Amino acid sequence: MNTYRIITDSSCDMTQEMADALELDVVPLTVNYKGKEYPNYLDGRELNIGTFYESLRAGEMATTSAVNPTAWKAAAEKAMQAGQDVLILAFSSGLSTTFSAAVMASQELLEEYPDRKIYVVDTLCASLGQGLLCYHVANRRLAGATLEEARDYAEANKLHLCHWFTVDDLMFLKRGGRVSGATAVMGSLLQIKPVMHVDNDGHLVPVSKARGRKASIQAMAAKVGETAIEPEKQTMFISHGDCLQDAEYLAGLLREKYHVPKIEINYVGPVIGSHSGPGTLALFFLGTHR
């Protein structure tokens, strides 16, 4: 029996079924939408993801709130009261205050439960990139890895977790300050699609541009050939902002070109989707570097 729990937050964009199978506890961030706050549960019980993207396409705006220390403390304390230690794998500090809130909660808990252990890892990951790191760490826990071994694996491999994104509408990135107004307007007119990644500081940064949607997806797939470690043996994750057909096209390229044996596809959740918009497509895999 494992003597520790792994806790992450809902920016991981896993399905609830996957989180349950991996015995992960997931703390929700909050989406502020249509004048109401919605906890971002993985099963969509508060906010239907399809309806959410339809509203964004219709011009609705949404903002998000990080997990606060109180919520982290409540989740971790439940495990500690049961005599278990805790490993927290938190959303990138480069994109949210969720990690710093987890650190604050852990410091309080260590004072209250001096006989227990709690470690907090800044994953420097987002969406199913965070999910894929959690997937690998949780599988090691299920295979018998100790708390420290699981923590060390996360720290050693988080900067090998490659994130590649493209978006369909640059205006969402403009609102979040990721691109300038002029770039967004010209890009939309010329059908220029950015190819971006999450860097070693956990920030989303543009890397290149492609002319048209299909070219941007092909450029993302090509990154696997450049940096992936034995892609023919990997599990890769794809998340999408309500554009399943594009996600399946990308998955087909990965199977055809690199013989990737297992690919999991799920939505970009409303936390990331609020800022990246409908039509976001993202690919995650382990590579030699980001």
mmCIF file of C-alpha atoms in Angstrom:
data_model
loop_
_atom_site.group_PDB
_atom_site.id
_atom_site.type_symbol
_atom_site.label_atom_id
_atom_site.label_comp_id
_atom_site.label_asym_id
_atom_site.label_seq_id
_atom_site.Cartn_x
_atom_site.Cartn_y
_atom_site.Cartn_z
ATOM 1 C CA MET A 1 0.000 0.000 0.000
ATOM 2 C CA ASN A 2 1.286 3.465 -0.894
ATOM 3 C CA THR A 3 1.676 5.769 2.060
ATOM 4 C CA TYR A 4 1.226 8.993 0.115
ATOM 5 C CA ARG A 5 -1.251 10.746 -2.167
ATOM 6 C CA ILE A 6 -0.542 12.718 -5.327
ATOM 7 C CA ILE A 7 -2.581 15.893 -5.669
ATOM 8 C CA THR A 8 -2.726 18.135 -8.725
ATOM 9 C CA ASP A 9 -5.050 20.856 -9.985
ATOM 10 C CA SER A 10 -7.598 21.009 -12.771
ATOM 11 C CA SER A 11 -5.242 22.723 -15.215
ATOM 12 C CA CYS A 12 -4.038 19.172 -15.912
ATOM 13 C CA ASP A 13 -7.033 18.775 -18.307
ATOM 14 C CA MET A 14 -7.277 15.016 -17.772
ATOM 15 C CA THR A 15 -10.580 13.202 -17.915
ATOM 16 C CA GLN A 16 -12.048 12.333 -14.534
ATOM 17 C CA GLU A 17 -11.815 8.669 -15.503
ATOM 18 C CA MET A 18 -8.070 8.938 -16.052
ATOM 19 C CA ALA A 19 -7.521 10.785 -12.775
ATOM 20 C CA ASP A 20 -9.528 8.120 -10.954
ATOM 21 C CA ALA A 21 -7.567 5.283 -12.568
ATOM 22 C CA LEU A 22 -4.308 6.933 -11.525
ATOM 23 C CA GLU A 23 -5.624 7.624 -7.994
ATOM 24 C CA LEU A 24 -4.995 11.351 -8.392
ATOM 25 C CA ASP A 25 -6.745 13.948 -6.258
ATOM 26 C CA VAL A 26 -7.563 17.063 -8.307
ATOM 27 C CA VAL A 27 -8.247 20.529 -6.867
ATOM 28 C CA PRO A 28 -10.301 22.805 -9.153
ATOM 29 C CA LEU A 29 -9.319 26.249 -10.342
ATOM 30 C CA THR A 30 -12.198 28.679 -10.908
ATOM 31 C CA VAL A 31 -13.675 30.051 -14.135
ATOM 32 C CA ASN A 32 -15.462 33.409 -13.933
ATOM 33 C CA TYR A 33 -18.068 33.321 -16.675
ATOM 34 C CA LYS A 34 -21.369 35.096 -17.343
ATOM 35 C CA GLY A 35 -21.204 36.802 -13.962
ATOM 36 C CA LYS A 36 -20.784 33.582 -11.994
ATOM 37 C CA GLU A 37 -17.897 31.560 -10.573
ATOM 38 C CA TYR A 38 -17.626 27.917 -11.643
ATOM 39 C CA PRO A 39 -15.238 25.389 -10.089
ATOM 40 C CA ASN A 40 -13.403 23.671 -12.941
ATOM 41 C CA TYR A 41 -14.066 20.026 -12.073
ATOM 42 C CA LEU A 42 -12.660 17.531 -14.563
ATOM 43 C CA ASP A 43 -16.047 15.895 -15.079
ATOM 44 C CA GLY A 44 -17.633 19.213 -16.124
ATOM 45 C CA ARG A 45 -20.352 18.955 -13.476
ATOM 46 C CA GLU A 46 -20.434 22.746 -13.037
ATOM 47 C CA LEU A 47 -19.560 23.918 -16.539
ATOM 48 C CA ASN A 48 -20.181 21.961 -19.734
ATOM 49 C CA ILE A 49 -17.126 22.289 -21.943
ATOM 50 C CA GLY A 50 -18.980 22.181 -25.275
ATOM 51 C CA THR A 51 -21.392 24.918 -24.173
ATOM 52 C CA PHE A 52 -18.465 26.949 -22.874
ATOM 53 C CA TYR A 53 -16.683 26.949 -26.247
ATOM 54 C CA GLU A 54 -19.915 27.782 -28.072
ATOM 55 C CA SER A 55 -20.247 30.848 -25.848
ATOM 56 C CA LEU A 56 -16.660 31.921 -26.507
ATOM 57 C CA ARG A 57 -17.290 31.703 -30.242
ATOM 58 C CA ALA A 58 -20.363 33.880 -29.750
ATOM 59 C CA GLY A 59 -18.252 36.574 -28.084
ATOM 60 C CA GLU A 60 -18.582 35.694 -24.395
ATOM 61 C CA MET A 61 -15.522 36.404 -22.233
ATOM 62 C CA ALA A 62 -14.211 34.392 -19.295
ATOM 63 C CA THR A 63 -11.498 34.916 -16.697
ATOM 64 C CA THR A 64 -9.910 32.470 -14.282
ATOM 65 C CA SER A 65 -8.794 32.290 -10.658
ATOM 66 C CA ALA A 66 -5.967 30.204 -9.229
ATOM 67 C CA VAL A 67 -6.318 27.570 -6.516
ATOM 68 C CA ASN A 68 -5.958 29.412 -3.215
ATOM 69 C CA PRO A 69 -4.014 28.168 -0.152
ATOM 70 C CA THR A 70 -7.220 27.219 1.677
ATOM 71 C CA ALA A 71 -8.300 24.840 -1.078
ATOM 72 C CA TRP A 72 -4.857 23.244 -1.310
ATOM 73 C CA LYS A 73 -4.733 22.861 2.467
ATOM 74 C CA ALA A 74 -8.139 21.187 2.608
ATOM 75 C CA ALA A 75 -7.155 18.653 -0.050
ATOM 76 C CA ALA A 76 -3.783 17.823 1.462
ATOM 77 C CA GLU A 77 -4.978 17.798 5.061
ATOM 78 C CA LYS A 78 -7.499 15.085 4.264
ATOM 79 C CA ALA A 79 -4.635 12.775 3.302
ATOM 80 C CA MET A 80 -2.430 13.811 6.217
ATOM 81 C CA GLN A 81 -5.217 13.201 8.733
ATOM 82 C CA ALA A 82 -5.445 9.691 7.301
ATOM 83 C CA GLY A 83 -1.749 9.160 8.029
ATOM 84 C CA GLN A 84 -0.513 9.698 4.473
ATOM 85 C CA ASP A 85 2.170 11.980 3.070
ATOM 86 C CA VAL A 86 1.508 14.249 0.084
ATOM 87 C CA LEU A 87 3.087 15.114 -3.258
ATOM 88 C CA ILE A 88 1.574 18.158 -4.984
ATOM 89 C CA LEU A 89 2.158 18.638 -8.725
ATOM 90 C CA ALA A 90 1.069 22.204 -9.434
ATOM 91 C CA PHE A 91 0.242 24.271 -12.526
ATOM 92 C CA SER A 92 3.201 26.267 -13.910
ATOM 93 C CA SER A 93 4.329 29.207 -11.791
ATOM 94 C CA GLY A 94 4.946 31.005 -15.083
ATOM 95 C CA LEU A 95 1.208 31.082 -15.786
ATOM 96 C CA SER A 96 -0.536 31.112 -12.407
ATOM 97 C CA THR A 97 -0.161 31.724 -8.658
ATOM 98 C CA THR A 98 -1.498 28.201 -8.051
ATOM 99 C CA PHE A 99 1.997 26.854 -7.250
ATOM 100 C CA SER A 100 2.843 29.596 -4.751
ATOM 101 C CA ALA A 101 -0.512 28.998 -3.029
ATOM 102 C CA ALA A 102 0.375 25.311 -2.706
ATOM 103 C CA VAL A 103 3.713 26.213 -1.117
ATOM 104 C CA MET A 104 1.950 28.432 1.427
ATOM 105 C CA ALA A 105 -0.493 25.652 2.284
ATOM 106 C CA SER A 106 2.281 23.086 2.628
ATOM 107 C CA GLN A 107 4.215 25.284 5.049
ATOM 108 C CA GLU A 108 1.164 25.614 7.287
ATOM 109 C CA LEU A 109 0.500 21.892 7.179
ATOM 110 C CA LEU A 110 4.073 20.967 8.071
ATOM 111 C CA GLU A 111 3.752 23.045 11.238
ATOM 112 C CA GLU A 112 0.473 21.333 12.136
ATOM 113 C CA TYR A 113 1.569 17.807 11.149
ATOM 114 C CA PRO A 114 5.312 17.648 11.943
ATOM 115 C CA ASP A 115 5.371 13.852 11.564
ATOM 116 C CA ARG A 116 4.107 13.969 7.976
ATOM 117 C CA LYS A 117 5.838 14.908 4.711
ATOM 118 C CA ILE A 118 4.537 17.172 1.974
ATOM 119 C CA TYR A 119 6.428 18.137 -1.184
ATOM 120 C CA VAL A 120 5.332 20.655 -3.807
ATOM 121 C CA VAL A 121 6.628 20.498 -7.391
ATOM 122 C CA ASP A 122 6.307 23.429 -9.774
ATOM 123 C CA THR A 123 5.603 21.376 -12.888
ATOM 124 C CA LEU A 124 6.268 24.339 -15.224
ATOM 125 C CA CYS A 125 3.590 22.600 -17.302
ATOM 126 C CA ALA A 126 0.084 23.402 -18.501
ATOM 127 C CA SER A 127 -2.997 21.593 -19.839
ATOM 128 C CA LEU A 128 -2.337 17.972 -20.778
ATOM 129 C CA GLY A 129 1.396 18.683 -20.501
ATOM 130 C CA GLN A 130 0.797 18.888 -16.765
ATOM 131 C CA GLY A 131 -1.516 15.924 -17.194
ATOM 132 C CA LEU A 132 1.159 13.859 -18.926
ATOM 133 C CA LEU A 133 3.706 14.575 -16.193
ATOM 134 C CA CYS A 134 1.105 13.560 -13.598
ATOM 135 C CA TYR A 135 0.386 10.423 -15.636
ATOM 136 C CA HIS A 136 4.035 9.330 -15.555
ATOM 137 C CA VAL A 137 4.525 10.177 -11.875
ATOM 138 C CA ALA A 138 1.271 8.515 -10.806
ATOM 139 C CA ASN A 139 2.110 5.338 -12.719
ATOM 140 C CA ARG A 140 5.393 5.172 -10.860
ATOM 141 C CA ARG A 141 3.550 5.520 -7.576
ATOM 142 C CA LEU A 142 1.215 2.680 -8.567
ATOM 143 C CA ALA A 143 4.285 0.576 -9.437
ATOM 144 C CA GLY A 144 5.678 1.086 -5.942
ATOM 145 C CA ALA A 145 7.851 4.209 -6.167
ATOM 146 C CA THR A 146 8.435 5.946 -2.850
ATOM 147 C CA LEU A 147 7.339 9.518 -2.186
ATOM 148 C CA GLU A 148 10.859 10.797 -2.752
ATOM 149 C CA GLU A 149 11.312 8.713 -5.895
ATOM 150 C CA ALA A 150 8.086 10.105 -7.349
ATOM 151 C CA ARG A 151 9.075 13.650 -6.457
ATOM 152 C CA ASP A 152 12.548 13.231 -7.929
ATOM 153 C CA TYR A 153 11.124 11.804 -11.159
ATOM 154 C CA ALA A 154 8.844 14.828 -11.522
ATOM 155 C CA GLU A 155 11.687 17.267 -10.922
ATOM 156 C CA ALA A 156 14.075 15.430 -13.246
ATOM 157 C CA ASN A 157 11.624 15.120 -16.133
ATOM 158 C CA LYS A 158 9.444 18.224 -16.070
ATOM 159 C CA LEU A 159 11.729 20.110 -18.470
ATOM 160 C CA HIS A 160 11.622 17.133 -20.822
ATOM 161 C CA LEU A 161 7.839 17.492 -21.067
ATOM 162 C CA CYS A 162 7.473 19.179 -24.441
ATOM 163 C CA HIS A 163 4.458 21.434 -25.095
ATOM 164 C CA TRP A 164 3.561 22.536 -28.609
ATOM 165 C CA PHE A 165 0.500 24.686 -29.300
ATOM 166 C CA THR A 166 -1.265 26.457 -32.098
ATOM 167 C CA VAL A 167 -4.413 28.579 -31.986
ATOM 168 C CA ASP A 168 -7.107 29.361 -34.509
ATOM 169 C CA ASP A 169 -7.925 32.910 -33.391
ATOM 170 C CA LEU A 170 -5.096 35.240 -32.399
ATOM 171 C CA MET A 171 -7.535 37.670 -30.794
ATOM 172 C CA PHE A 172 -7.727 35.505 -27.667
ATOM 173 C CA LEU A 173 -3.944 35.684 -27.263
ATOM 174 C CA LYS A 174 -4.125 39.439 -27.849
ATOM 175 C CA ARG A 175 -6.563 39.838 -24.938
ATOM 176 C CA GLY A 176 -4.152 37.948 -22.709
ATOM 177 C CA GLY A 177 -1.202 40.079 -23.806
ATOM 178 C CA ARG A 178 0.548 37.222 -25.641
ATOM 179 C CA VAL A 179 0.595 39.001 -29.009
ATOM 180 C CA SER A 180 0.161 42.634 -30.059
ATOM 181 C CA GLY A 181 -3.024 44.014 -31.567
ATOM 182 C CA ALA A 182 -1.309 44.609 -34.895
ATOM 183 C CA THR A 183 0.027 41.043 -34.981
ATOM 184 C CA ALA A 184 -3.422 39.650 -34.201
ATOM 185 C CA VAL A 185 -5.125 41.685 -36.919
ATOM 186 C CA MET A 186 -2.535 40.959 -39.608
ATOM 187 C CA GLY A 187 -2.308 37.304 -38.626
ATOM 188 C CA SER A 188 -6.069 36.923 -38.906
ATOM 189 C CA LEU A 189 -6.152 38.621 -42.298
ATOM 190 C CA LEU A 190 -3.295 36.539 -43.689
ATOM 191 C CA GLN A 191 -4.305 33.271 -41.998
ATOM 192 C CA ILE A 192 -1.010 33.171 -40.105
ATOM 193 C CA LYS A 193 -1.079 30.592 -37.325
ATOM 194 C CA PRO A 194 1.511 30.762 -34.536
ATOM 195 C CA VAL A 195 3.362 27.674 -33.365
ATOM 196 C CA MET A 196 4.169 28.131 -29.666
ATOM 197 C CA HIS A 197 5.603 26.178 -26.799
ATOM 198 C CA VAL A 198 5.981 26.376 -23.037
ATOM 199 C CA ASP A 199 9.567 27.327 -22.229
ATOM 200 C CA ASN A 200 11.819 26.301 -19.331
ATOM 201 C CA ASP A 201 10.336 29.052 -17.152
ATOM 202 C CA GLY A 202 6.831 27.755 -17.732
ATOM 203 C CA HIS A 203 5.770 30.622 -19.990
ATOM 204 C CA LEU A 204 3.835 30.289 -23.242
ATOM 205 C CA VAL A 205 5.995 31.793 -25.998
ATOM 206 C CA PRO A 206 5.704 32.026 -29.820
ATOM 207 C CA VAL A 207 8.382 30.101 -31.720
ATOM 208 C CA SER A 208 7.388 30.214 -35.376
ATOM 209 C CA LYS A 209 4.529 30.930 -37.766
ATOM 210 C CA ALA A 210 2.744 28.821 -40.343
ATOM 211 C CA ARG A 211 0.530 29.851 -43.237
ATOM 212 C CA GLY A 212 -2.794 28.132 -42.622
ATOM 213 C CA ARG A 213 -4.203 25.687 -40.123
ATOM 214 C CA LYS A 214 -3.003 22.441 -41.698
ATOM 215 C CA ALA A 215 0.552 23.755 -41.995
ATOM 216 C CA SER A 216 0.592 24.696 -38.307
ATOM 217 C CA ILE A 217 -0.559 21.206 -37.314
ATOM 218 C CA GLN A 218 2.082 19.617 -39.524
ATOM 219 C CA ALA A 219 4.719 21.886 -37.961
ATOM 220 C CA MET A 220 3.691 20.668 -34.510
ATOM 221 C CA ALA A 221 3.964 17.039 -35.579
ATOM 222 C CA ALA A 222 7.442 17.712 -36.984
ATOM 223 C CA LYS A 223 8.614 18.676 -33.487
ATOM 224 C CA VAL A 224 8.268 15.029 -32.486
ATOM 225 C CA GLY A 225 10.865 14.093 -35.087
ATOM 226 C CA GLU A 226 13.195 16.803 -33.806
ATOM 227 C CA THR A 227 13.224 16.121 -30.062
ATOM 228 C CA ALA A 228 11.049 13.164 -28.958
ATOM 229 C CA ILE A 229 12.750 10.354 -27.051
ATOM 230 C CA GLU A 230 11.828 7.040 -28.714
ATOM 231 C CA PRO A 231 8.403 8.195 -29.929
ATOM 232 C CA GLU A 232 7.566 4.634 -30.973
ATOM 233 C CA LYS A 233 7.512 3.704 -27.255
ATOM 234 C CA GLN A 234 5.735 6.745 -25.853
ATOM 235 C CA THR A 235 2.300 7.717 -24.682
ATOM 236 C CA MET A 236 1.503 11.198 -26.039
ATOM 237 C CA PHE A 237 -1.339 13.532 -25.135
ATOM 238 C CA ILE A 238 -3.267 15.948 -27.360
ATOM 239 C CA SER A 239 -5.663 18.592 -26.064
ATOM 240 C CA HIS A 240 -8.039 20.608 -28.204
ATOM 241 C CA GLY A 241 -10.299 23.626 -27.877
ATOM 242 C CA ASP A 242 -13.415 22.000 -29.342
ATOM 243 C CA CYS A 243 -11.697 20.968 -32.587
ATOM 244 C CA LEU A 244 -11.666 17.186 -32.330
ATOM 245 C CA GLN A 245 -11.214 16.671 -36.074
ATOM 246 C CA ASP A 246 -7.931 18.598 -36.000
ATOM 247 C CA ALA A 247 -6.795 16.624 -32.948
ATOM 248 C CA GLU A 248 -7.502 13.367 -34.776
ATOM 249 C CA TYR A 249 -5.628 14.618 -37.845
ATOM 250 C CA LEU A 250 -2.608 15.369 -35.645
ATOM 251 C CA ALA A 251 -2.871 11.959 -33.984
ATOM 252 C CA GLY A 252 -2.941 10.333 -37.418
ATOM 253 C CA LEU A 253 0.267 12.121 -38.405
ATOM 254 C CA LEU A 254 1.966 10.907 -35.226
ATOM 255 C CA ARG A 255 0.957 7.310 -35.828
ATOM 256 C CA GLU A 256 1.934 7.412 -39.486
ATOM 257 C CA LYS A 257 5.256 9.239 -39.212
ATOM 258 C CA TYR A 258 6.524 8.163 -35.794
ATOM 259 C CA HIS A 259 4.528 5.011 -34.948
ATOM 260 C CA VAL A 260 3.384 6.441 -31.615
ATOM 261 C CA PRO A 261 1.578 3.517 -29.929
ATOM 262 C CA LYS A 262 -0.732 5.355 -27.517
ATOM 263 C CA ILE A 263 -2.322 8.784 -27.893
ATOM 264 C CA GLU A 264 -4.858 10.248 -25.462
ATOM 265 C CA ILE A 265 -7.065 13.118 -26.639
ATOM 266 C CA ASN A 266 -9.130 15.428 -24.441
ATOM 267 C CA TYR A 267 -10.421 18.994 -24.344
ATOM 268 C CA VAL A 268 -8.360 22.013 -23.415
ATOM 269 C CA GLY A 269 -10.260 22.782 -20.225
ATOM 270 C CA PRO A 270 -11.971 26.106 -19.548
ATOM 271 C CA VAL A 271 -9.049 27.445 -17.489
ATOM 272 C CA ILE A 272 -6.570 27.374 -20.384
ATOM 273 C CA GLY A 273 -9.328 27.719 -22.986
ATOM 274 C CA SER A 274 -10.455 31.050 -21.522
ATOM 275 C CA HIS A 275 -7.114 32.501 -22.613
ATOM 276 C CA SER A 276 -6.337 30.525 -25.777
ATOM 277 C CA GLY A 277 -9.826 30.307 -27.271
ATOM 278 C CA PRO A 278 -11.701 27.809 -29.440
ATOM 279 C CA GLY A 279 -9.570 25.997 -31.973
ATOM 280 C CA THR A 280 -6.537 25.682 -29.710
ATOM 281 C CA LEU A 281 -4.586 22.506 -30.432
ATOM 282 C CA ALA A 282 -1.751 21.223 -28.254
ATOM 283 C CA LEU A 283 0.656 18.286 -28.331
ATOM 284 C CA PHE A 284 2.630 16.881 -25.389
ATOM 285 C CA PHE A 285 5.430 14.326 -25.279
ATOM 286 C CA LEU A 286 8.775 13.567 -23.619
ATOM 287 C CA GLY A 287 11.769 14.984 -25.468
ATOM 288 C CA THR A 288 15.461 15.688 -25.097
ATOM 289 C CA HIS A 289 14.564 19.304 -24.293
ATOM 290 C CA ARG A 290 11.596 21.666 -24.546
#
